[in-house]
Coordinates of C-alpha atoms in Angstrom, one line a residue:
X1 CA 143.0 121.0 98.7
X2 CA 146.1 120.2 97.3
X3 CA 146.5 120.5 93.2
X4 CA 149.5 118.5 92.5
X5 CA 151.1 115.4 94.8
X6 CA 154.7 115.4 94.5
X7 CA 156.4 111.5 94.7
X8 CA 159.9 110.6 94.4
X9 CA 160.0 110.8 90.9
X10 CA 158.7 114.3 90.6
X11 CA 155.4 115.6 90.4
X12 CA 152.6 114.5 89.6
X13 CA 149.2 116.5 88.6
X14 CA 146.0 115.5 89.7
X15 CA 142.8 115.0 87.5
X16 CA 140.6 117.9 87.8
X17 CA 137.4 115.8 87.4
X18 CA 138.7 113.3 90.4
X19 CA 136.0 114.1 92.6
X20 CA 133.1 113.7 90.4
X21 CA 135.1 110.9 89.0
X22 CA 135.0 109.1 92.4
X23 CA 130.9 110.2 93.2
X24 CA 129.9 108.4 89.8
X25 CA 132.2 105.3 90.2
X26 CA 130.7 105.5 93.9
X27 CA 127.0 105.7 92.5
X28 CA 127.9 102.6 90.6
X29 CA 129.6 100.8 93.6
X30 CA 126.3 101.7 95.6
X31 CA 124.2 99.7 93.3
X32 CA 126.6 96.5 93.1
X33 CA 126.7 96.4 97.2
X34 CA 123.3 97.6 97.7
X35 CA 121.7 94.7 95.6
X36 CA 122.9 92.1 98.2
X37 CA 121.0 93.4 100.5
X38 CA 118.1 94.7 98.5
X39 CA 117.3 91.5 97.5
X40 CA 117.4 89.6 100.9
X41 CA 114.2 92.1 102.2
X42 CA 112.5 91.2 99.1
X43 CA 113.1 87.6 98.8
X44 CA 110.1 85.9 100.7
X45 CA 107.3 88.3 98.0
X46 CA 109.7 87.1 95.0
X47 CA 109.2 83.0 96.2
X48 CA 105.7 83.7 96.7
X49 CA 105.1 86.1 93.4
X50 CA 107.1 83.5 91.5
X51 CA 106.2 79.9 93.2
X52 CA 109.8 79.5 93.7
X53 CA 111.1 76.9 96.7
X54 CA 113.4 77.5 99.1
X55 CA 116.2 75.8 98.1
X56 CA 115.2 77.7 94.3
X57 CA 114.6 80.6 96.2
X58 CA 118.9 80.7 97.9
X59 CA 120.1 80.8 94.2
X60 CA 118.3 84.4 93.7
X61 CA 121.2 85.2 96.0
X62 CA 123.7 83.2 95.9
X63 CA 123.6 83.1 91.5
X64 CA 124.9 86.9 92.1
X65 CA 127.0 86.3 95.1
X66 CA 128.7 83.2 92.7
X67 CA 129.5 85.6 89.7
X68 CA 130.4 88.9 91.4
X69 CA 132.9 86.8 94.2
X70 CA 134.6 84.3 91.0
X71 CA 135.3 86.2 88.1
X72 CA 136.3 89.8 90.4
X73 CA 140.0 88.8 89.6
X74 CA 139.2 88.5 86.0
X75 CA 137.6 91.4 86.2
X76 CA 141.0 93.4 87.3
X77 CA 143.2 91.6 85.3
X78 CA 141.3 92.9 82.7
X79 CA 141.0 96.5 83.6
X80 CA 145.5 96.4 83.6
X81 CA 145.1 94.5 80.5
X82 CA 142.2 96.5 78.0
X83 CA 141.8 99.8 80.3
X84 CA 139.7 100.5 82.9
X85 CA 137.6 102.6 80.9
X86 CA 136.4 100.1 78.9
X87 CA 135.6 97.8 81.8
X88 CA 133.7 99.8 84.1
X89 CA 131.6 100.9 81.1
X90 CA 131.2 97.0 79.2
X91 CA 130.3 96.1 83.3
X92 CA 128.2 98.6 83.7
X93 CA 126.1 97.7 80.6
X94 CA 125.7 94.6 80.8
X95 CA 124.7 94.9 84.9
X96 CA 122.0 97.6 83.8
X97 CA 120.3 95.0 81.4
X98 CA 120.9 92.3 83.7
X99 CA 118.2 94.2 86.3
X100 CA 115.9 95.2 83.5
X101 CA 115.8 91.4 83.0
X102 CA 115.4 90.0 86.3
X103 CA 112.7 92.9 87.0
X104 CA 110.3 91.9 84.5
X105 CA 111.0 87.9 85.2
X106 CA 107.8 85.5 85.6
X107 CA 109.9 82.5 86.2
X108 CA 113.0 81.0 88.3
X109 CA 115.3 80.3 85.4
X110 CA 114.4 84.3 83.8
X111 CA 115.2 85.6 87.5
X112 CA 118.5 83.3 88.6
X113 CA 119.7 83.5 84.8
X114 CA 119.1 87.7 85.0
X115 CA 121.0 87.1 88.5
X116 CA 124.1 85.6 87.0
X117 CA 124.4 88.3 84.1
X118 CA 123.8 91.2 87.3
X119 CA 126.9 89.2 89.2
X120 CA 128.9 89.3 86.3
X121 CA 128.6 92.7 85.4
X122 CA 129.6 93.7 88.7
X123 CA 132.5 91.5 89.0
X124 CA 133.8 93.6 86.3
X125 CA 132.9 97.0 87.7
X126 CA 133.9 96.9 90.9
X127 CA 137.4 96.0 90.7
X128 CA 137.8 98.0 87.2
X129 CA 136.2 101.3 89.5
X130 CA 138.7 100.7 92.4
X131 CA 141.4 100.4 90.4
X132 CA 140.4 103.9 88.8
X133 CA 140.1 105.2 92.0
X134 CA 143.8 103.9 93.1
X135 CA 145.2 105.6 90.5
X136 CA 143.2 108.6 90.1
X137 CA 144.1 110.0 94.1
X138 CA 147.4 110.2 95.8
X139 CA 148.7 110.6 99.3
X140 CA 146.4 111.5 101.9
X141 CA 143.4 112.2 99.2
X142 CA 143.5 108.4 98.4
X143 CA 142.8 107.8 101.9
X144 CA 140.1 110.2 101.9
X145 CA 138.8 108.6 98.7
X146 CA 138.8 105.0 99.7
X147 CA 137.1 106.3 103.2
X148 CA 133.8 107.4 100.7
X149 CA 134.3 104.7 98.8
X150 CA 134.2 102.0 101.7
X151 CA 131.2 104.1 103.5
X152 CA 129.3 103.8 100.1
X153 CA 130.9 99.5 100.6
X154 CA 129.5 99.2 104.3
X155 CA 126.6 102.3 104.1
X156 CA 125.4 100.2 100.6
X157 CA 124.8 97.1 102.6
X158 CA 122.9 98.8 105.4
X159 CA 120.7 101.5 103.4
X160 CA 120.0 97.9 101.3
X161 CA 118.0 96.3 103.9
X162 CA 115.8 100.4 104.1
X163 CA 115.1 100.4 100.2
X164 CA 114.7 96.6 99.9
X165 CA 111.8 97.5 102.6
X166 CA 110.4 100.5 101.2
X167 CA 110.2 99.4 97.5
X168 CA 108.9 95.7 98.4
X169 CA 106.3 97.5 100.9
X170 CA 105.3 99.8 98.3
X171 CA 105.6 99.5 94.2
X172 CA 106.7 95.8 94.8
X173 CA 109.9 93.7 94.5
X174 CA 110.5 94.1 91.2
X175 CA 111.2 97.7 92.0
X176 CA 114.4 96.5 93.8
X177 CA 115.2 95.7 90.2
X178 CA 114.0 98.4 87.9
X179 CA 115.4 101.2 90.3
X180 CA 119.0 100.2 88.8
X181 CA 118.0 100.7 85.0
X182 CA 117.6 104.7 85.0
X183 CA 120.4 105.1 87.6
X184 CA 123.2 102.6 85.5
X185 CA 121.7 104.5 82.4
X186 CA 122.6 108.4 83.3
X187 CA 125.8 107.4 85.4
X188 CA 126.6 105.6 82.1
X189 CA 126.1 108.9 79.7
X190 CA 128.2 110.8 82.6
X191 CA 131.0 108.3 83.3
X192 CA 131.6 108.1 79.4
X193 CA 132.5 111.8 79.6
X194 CA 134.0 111.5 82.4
X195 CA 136.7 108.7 82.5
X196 CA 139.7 109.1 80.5
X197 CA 140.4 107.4 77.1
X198 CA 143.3 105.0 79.3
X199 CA 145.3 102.7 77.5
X200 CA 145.7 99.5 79.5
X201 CA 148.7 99.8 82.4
X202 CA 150.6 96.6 82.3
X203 CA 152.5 95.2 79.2
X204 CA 151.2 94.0 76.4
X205 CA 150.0 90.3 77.1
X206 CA 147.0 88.2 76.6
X207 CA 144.6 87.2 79.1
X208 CA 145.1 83.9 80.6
X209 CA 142.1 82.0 79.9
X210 CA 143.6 78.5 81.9
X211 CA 144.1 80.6 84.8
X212 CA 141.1 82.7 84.7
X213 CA 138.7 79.7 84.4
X214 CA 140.6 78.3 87.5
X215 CA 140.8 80.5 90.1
X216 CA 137.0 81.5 88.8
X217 CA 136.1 77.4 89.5
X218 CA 137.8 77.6 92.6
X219 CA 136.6 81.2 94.2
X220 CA 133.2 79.5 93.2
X221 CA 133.3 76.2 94.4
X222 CA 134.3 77.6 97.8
X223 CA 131.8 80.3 98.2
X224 CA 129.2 77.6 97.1
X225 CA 130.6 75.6 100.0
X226 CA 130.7 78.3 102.4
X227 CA 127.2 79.4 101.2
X228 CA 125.6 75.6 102.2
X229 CA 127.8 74.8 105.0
X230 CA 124.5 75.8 107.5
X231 CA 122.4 73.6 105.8
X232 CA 124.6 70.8 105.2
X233 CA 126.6 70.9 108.1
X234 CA 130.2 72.2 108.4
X235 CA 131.6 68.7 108.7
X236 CA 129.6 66.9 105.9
X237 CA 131.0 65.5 102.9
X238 CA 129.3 67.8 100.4
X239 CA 131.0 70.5 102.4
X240 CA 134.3 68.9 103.1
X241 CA 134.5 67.6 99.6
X242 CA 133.6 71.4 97.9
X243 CA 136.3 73.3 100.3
X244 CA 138.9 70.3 99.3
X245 CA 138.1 70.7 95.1
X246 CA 138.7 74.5 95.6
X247 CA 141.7 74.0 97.5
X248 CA 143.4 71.5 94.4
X249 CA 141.9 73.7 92.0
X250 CA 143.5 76.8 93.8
X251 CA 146.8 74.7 94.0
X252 CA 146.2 73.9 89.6
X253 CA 146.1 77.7 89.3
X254 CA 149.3 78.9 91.1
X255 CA 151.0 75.8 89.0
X256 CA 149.4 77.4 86.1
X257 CA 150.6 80.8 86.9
X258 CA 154.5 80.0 87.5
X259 CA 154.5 78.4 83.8
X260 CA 152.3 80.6 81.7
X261 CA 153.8 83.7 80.0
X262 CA 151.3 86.8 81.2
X263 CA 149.9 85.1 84.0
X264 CA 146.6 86.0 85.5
X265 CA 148.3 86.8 88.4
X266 CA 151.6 87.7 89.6
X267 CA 151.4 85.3 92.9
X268 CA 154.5 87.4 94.7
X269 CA 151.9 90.3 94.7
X270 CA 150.4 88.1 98.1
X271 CA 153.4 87.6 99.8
X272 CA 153.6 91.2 100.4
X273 CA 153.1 91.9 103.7
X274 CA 150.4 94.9 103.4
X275 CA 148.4 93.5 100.7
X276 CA 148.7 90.2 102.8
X277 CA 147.5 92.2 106.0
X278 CA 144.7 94.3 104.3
X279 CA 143.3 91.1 102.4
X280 CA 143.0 89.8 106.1
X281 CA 141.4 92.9 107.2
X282 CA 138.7 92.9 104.6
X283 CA 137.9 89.1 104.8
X284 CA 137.0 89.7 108.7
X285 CA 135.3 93.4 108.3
X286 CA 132.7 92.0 105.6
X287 CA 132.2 88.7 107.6
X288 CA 131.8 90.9 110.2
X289 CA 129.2 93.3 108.6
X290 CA 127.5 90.7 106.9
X291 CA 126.6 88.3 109.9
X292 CA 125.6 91.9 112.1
X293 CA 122.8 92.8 109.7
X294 CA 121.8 89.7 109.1
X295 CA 121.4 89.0 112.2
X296 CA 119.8 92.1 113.1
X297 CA 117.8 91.6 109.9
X298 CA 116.2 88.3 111.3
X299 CA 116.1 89.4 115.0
X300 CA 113.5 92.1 113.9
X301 CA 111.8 90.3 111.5
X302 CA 111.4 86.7 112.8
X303 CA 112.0 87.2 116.5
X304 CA 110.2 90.8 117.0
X305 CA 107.7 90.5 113.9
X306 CA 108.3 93.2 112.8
X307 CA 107.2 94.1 108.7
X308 CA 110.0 94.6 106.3
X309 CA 109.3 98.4 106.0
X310 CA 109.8 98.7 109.7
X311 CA 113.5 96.8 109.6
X312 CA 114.2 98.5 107.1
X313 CA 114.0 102.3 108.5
X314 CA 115.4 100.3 112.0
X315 CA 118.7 100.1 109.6
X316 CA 119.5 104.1 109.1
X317 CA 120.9 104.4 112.0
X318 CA 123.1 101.1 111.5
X319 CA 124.0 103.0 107.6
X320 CA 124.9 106.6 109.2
X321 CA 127.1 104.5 111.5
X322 CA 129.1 102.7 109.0
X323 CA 129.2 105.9 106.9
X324 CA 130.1 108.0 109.9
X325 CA 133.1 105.0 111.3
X326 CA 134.6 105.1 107.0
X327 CA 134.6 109.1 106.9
X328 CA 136.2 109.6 109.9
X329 CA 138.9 106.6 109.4
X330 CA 139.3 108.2 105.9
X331 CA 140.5 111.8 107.6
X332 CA 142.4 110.2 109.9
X333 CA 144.5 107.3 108.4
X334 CA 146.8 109.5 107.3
X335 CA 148.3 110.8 110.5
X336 CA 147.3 107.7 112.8
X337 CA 148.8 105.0 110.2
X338 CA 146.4 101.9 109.2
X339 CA 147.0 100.0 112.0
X340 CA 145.6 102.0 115.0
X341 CA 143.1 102.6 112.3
X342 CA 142.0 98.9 112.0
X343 CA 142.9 97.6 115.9
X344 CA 140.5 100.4 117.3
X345 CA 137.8 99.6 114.3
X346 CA 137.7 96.2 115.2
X347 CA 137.7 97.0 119.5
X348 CA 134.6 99.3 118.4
X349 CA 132.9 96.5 116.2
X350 CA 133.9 93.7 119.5
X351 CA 132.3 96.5 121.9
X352 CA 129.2 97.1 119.8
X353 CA 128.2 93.4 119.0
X354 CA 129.1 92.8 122.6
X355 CA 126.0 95.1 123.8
X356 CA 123.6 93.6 121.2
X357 CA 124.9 90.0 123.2
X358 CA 124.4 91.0 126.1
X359 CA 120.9 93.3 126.2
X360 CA 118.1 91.9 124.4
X361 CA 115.6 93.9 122.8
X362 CA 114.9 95.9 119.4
X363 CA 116.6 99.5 120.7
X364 CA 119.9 97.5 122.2
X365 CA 120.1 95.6 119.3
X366 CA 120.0 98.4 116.8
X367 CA 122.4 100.4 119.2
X368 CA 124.7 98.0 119.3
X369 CA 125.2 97.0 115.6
X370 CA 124.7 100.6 115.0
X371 CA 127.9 101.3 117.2
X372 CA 129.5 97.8 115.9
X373 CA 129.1 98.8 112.2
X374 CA 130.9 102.1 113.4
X375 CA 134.2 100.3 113.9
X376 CA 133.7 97.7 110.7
X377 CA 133.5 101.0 108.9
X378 CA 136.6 101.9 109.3
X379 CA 138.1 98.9 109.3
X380 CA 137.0 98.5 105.8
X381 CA 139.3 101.9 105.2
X382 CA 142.1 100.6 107.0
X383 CA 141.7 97.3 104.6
X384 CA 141.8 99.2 101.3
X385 CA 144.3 101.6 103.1
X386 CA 146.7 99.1 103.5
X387 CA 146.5 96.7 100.4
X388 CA 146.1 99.2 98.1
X389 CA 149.4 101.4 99.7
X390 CA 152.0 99.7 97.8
X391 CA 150.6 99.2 94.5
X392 CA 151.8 100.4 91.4
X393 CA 149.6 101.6 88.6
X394 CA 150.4 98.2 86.3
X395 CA 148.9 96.2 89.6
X396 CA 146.1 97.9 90.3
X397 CA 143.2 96.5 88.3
X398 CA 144.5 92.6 89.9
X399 CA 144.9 94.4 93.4
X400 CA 141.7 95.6 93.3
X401 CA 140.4 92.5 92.4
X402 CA 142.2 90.8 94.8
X403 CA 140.9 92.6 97.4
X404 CA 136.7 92.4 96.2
X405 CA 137.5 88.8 96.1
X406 CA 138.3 88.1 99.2
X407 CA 135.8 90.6 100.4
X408 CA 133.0 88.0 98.9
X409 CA 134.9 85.6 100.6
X410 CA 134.0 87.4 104.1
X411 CA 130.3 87.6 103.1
X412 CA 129.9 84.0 102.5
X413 CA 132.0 83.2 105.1
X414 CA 129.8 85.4 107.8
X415 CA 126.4 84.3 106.5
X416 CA 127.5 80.9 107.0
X417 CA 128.8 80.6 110.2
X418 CA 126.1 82.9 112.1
X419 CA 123.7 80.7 110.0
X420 CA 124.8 78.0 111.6
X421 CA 125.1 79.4 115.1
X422 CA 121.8 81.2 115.1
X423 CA 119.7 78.4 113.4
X424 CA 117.1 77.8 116.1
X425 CA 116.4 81.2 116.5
X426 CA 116.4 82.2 112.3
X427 CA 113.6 79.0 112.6
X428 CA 111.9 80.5 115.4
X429 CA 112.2 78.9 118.4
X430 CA 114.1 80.7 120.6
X431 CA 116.6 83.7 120.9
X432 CA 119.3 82.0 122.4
X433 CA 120.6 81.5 118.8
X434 CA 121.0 85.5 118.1
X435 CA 122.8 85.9 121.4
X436 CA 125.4 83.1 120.6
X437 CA 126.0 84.5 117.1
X438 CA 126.4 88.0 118.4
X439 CA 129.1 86.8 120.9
X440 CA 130.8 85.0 118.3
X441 CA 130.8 87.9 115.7
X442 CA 132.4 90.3 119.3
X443 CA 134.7 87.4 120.2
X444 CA 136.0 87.4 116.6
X445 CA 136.0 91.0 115.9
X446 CA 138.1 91.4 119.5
X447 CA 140.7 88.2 118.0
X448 CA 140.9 90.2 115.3
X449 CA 142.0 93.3 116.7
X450 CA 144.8 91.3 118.4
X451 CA 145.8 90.1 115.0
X452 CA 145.8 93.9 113.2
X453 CA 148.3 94.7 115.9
X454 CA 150.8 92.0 114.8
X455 CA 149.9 91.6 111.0
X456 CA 149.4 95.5 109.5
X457 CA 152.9 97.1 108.9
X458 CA 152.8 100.7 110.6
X459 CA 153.5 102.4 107.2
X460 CA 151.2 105.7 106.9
X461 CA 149.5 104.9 103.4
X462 CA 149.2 108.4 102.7
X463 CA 153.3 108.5 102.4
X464 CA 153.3 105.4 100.8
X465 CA 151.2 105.9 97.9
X466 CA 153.0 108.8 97.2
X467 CA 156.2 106.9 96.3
X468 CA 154.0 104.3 94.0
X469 CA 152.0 107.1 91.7
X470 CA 154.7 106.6 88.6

């Protein structure tokens, strides 16, 4: 393994302590995806435990899905503008406490408002721990990094659905909870030896409160949308209405940001082509992921009957797969460039969702979004791959940011459509529903790949990155 990575502008030494660096940031990542999932196994024992009602019930999700999604470009601009360090650690606090909280809650406003604090912790982890990771590995070790850390992404998600089975089969459901508080407390201790004192990246500025509170209104109105749009119906006016406030409230925010002297945001930042193209990729590999396991999730449960604990081990296989497609896309970006990377990710994901279309039953089912998850894998490496190429060190807490955004944006996004396409069959009564979302989710991954072709520049990150470690 290579000691030094030498860029244009000389060399450049890397941190000793990267690796360990990247397995405690991932621990932490692990937890922020893994609690998504978690929570969805556990949620019909917490509306019983607590007498919640359904529509109560959504915001035990959708409170954290809210948070984490709007304020994850806060959360970057704030790791260029006070230092990482500080951010993953104040995040990391406050997302620990948050669990402890909603663990030991007897009532819906303890749990949703312990929720909220758990989706705004992570909002400022996860961005704050990608951008450490961006600037921490260079060259072809950056793509190797950002293959573990989008295996722990897609792997988190998966393994999710096997815990949240295990602990709410066994201890209970507030286990999914409490199983956070002596993990965020030792990777805490360690990470606070571990990460560098940084000084913030970008130039001295203040944060821009106008801008933050708009693009935060506007990233949540539209996930809010996007999170009803099944219920509601896609063409209602509480749906239309939402997705139209978000858009003028996005439209307030860029205004904002071409007046304001350290904007939130530099807007130009989108117009480049790769962080254009891996924003794309992300947005369709977590809708992707998303509507495969939870529609696998319900096909086992609802359709086949089968106990939580029993979906939940169903899933390794679907978590090796993901972890398996992101390792090898990780070791192989490099040479092959993020485009072949991302086309033959998305064919794989098309091929695999195809077979759980086409043949019904549990084992074709789990083979095919096993196989599918595969291919999302590593199109979640070729997303980070090629957004993240380009970036300079100043950028990298709002690039970062940028990118966790808009993969919340995917999640909602995937949930709500297959939620809508699968309705009948998530109420019981028939499967036609999981076939037609399982042939949308191939039909889209498959347009998709068509798109990666035209829209991912062939640059080979590896070489890239190495220009933009200054």
């Amino acid at each position: 393994m290579a000691d030094q990575t030498v860029g244009e502008t000389g060399t450049v030494a890397a941190d000793p302590k990267r690796w360990r660096l990247l397995t405690l940031l991932g621990v932490a990542q692990f937890m922020l995806i893994l609690d998504v999932t978690v929570v969805a196994i556990a949620l019909p024992h917490i509306g019983t435990d607590l007498g919640l009602a359904r529509d109560t019930l959504t915001w035990v999700v959708s409170a954290y899905t809210l948070m984490f999604g709007g304020l994850m470009l806060l959360g970057g601009r704030a790791a260029d503008l006070l230092g990482a360090r500080r951010v993953v650690l104040a995040g990391l606090i406050v997302f620990t406490v948050a669990s402890l909280v909603t663990g030991l809650a007897d009532n819906a406003t303890t749990v949703i408002g312990g929720r909220v604090a758990q989706g705004i912790g992570a909002a400022m982890l996860s961005p704050a721990a990608l951008s450490v990771v961006t600037k921490t590995f260079h060259g072809d070790e950056r793509n190797k990094a950002l293959g573990i850390w989008s295996a722990l992404g897609g792997g988190g998600s998966a393994i999710g659905v096997l815990l949240g089975g295990l602990l709410t089969a066994g201890p209970g459901w507030q286990w999914v909870f409490y199983i956070n508080v002596p993990i965020g407390v030792v990777v805490f201790v360690l990470l606070s030896r571990t990460l560098s004192r940084d000084l913030p990246t970008g130039p001295r500025a203040r944060l821009d409160v106008p801008g933050a509170l708009l693009v935060t209104a506007g990233t949540g109105t539209a996930i809010y949308a996007l999170i009803n749009a099944g219920d509601w119906g896609w063409l209602s006016g509480k749906t239309l209405g939402l997705l139209a406030a978000a858009v003028v409230l996005y439209a307030v925010f860029t205004a904002v940001q071409r007046v304001v002297k350290s904007p939130l945001m530099d807007l130009t930042i989108l117009a480049r082509r790769p962080v254009a193209a891996g924003t794309f990729l992300i947005l369709v590999a977590t809708a992707l992921m998303i509507a495969v396991f939870f529609l696998g999730s319900f096909y086992l449960q609802h359709h086949q009957g089968y106990g939580p604990l029993r979906t939940g081990l169903l899933f390794l296989p679907v978590a090796v797969a993901t972890i398996l497609g992101a390792q090898l896309a990780g070791r192989s970006i490099g040479s092959a460039g993020a485009r072949k990377v991302a086309v033959i990710g998305l064919l794989i994901a098309a091929a695999g969702t195809a077979i759980a279309a086409i043949w019904s039953g549990p084992v074709m089912v789990v083979i095919g979004i096993s196989v599918g998850a595969a291919g999302i894998g590593a199109a979640f490496v070729a997303s980070s791959a090629t957004a993240l190429a380009t970036i300079a060190h100043h950028e990298a807490g709002t690039a970062s940011g940028l990118l966790s955004t808009f993969h919340e944006f995917g999640a909602a996004l995937g949930v709500a459509v297959v939620s809508s396409i699968a309705a009948a069959s998530i109420a019981g009564t028939t499967g036609a529903g999981f076939t037609g979302g399982f042939t949308f989710a191939a039909i889209t991954a498959a347009v998709a790949a068509l798109l990666a072709l035209l829209v991912v520049p062939t640059l080979k990150p590896s070489a890239e990155a190495a220009t933009h470690t200054h």
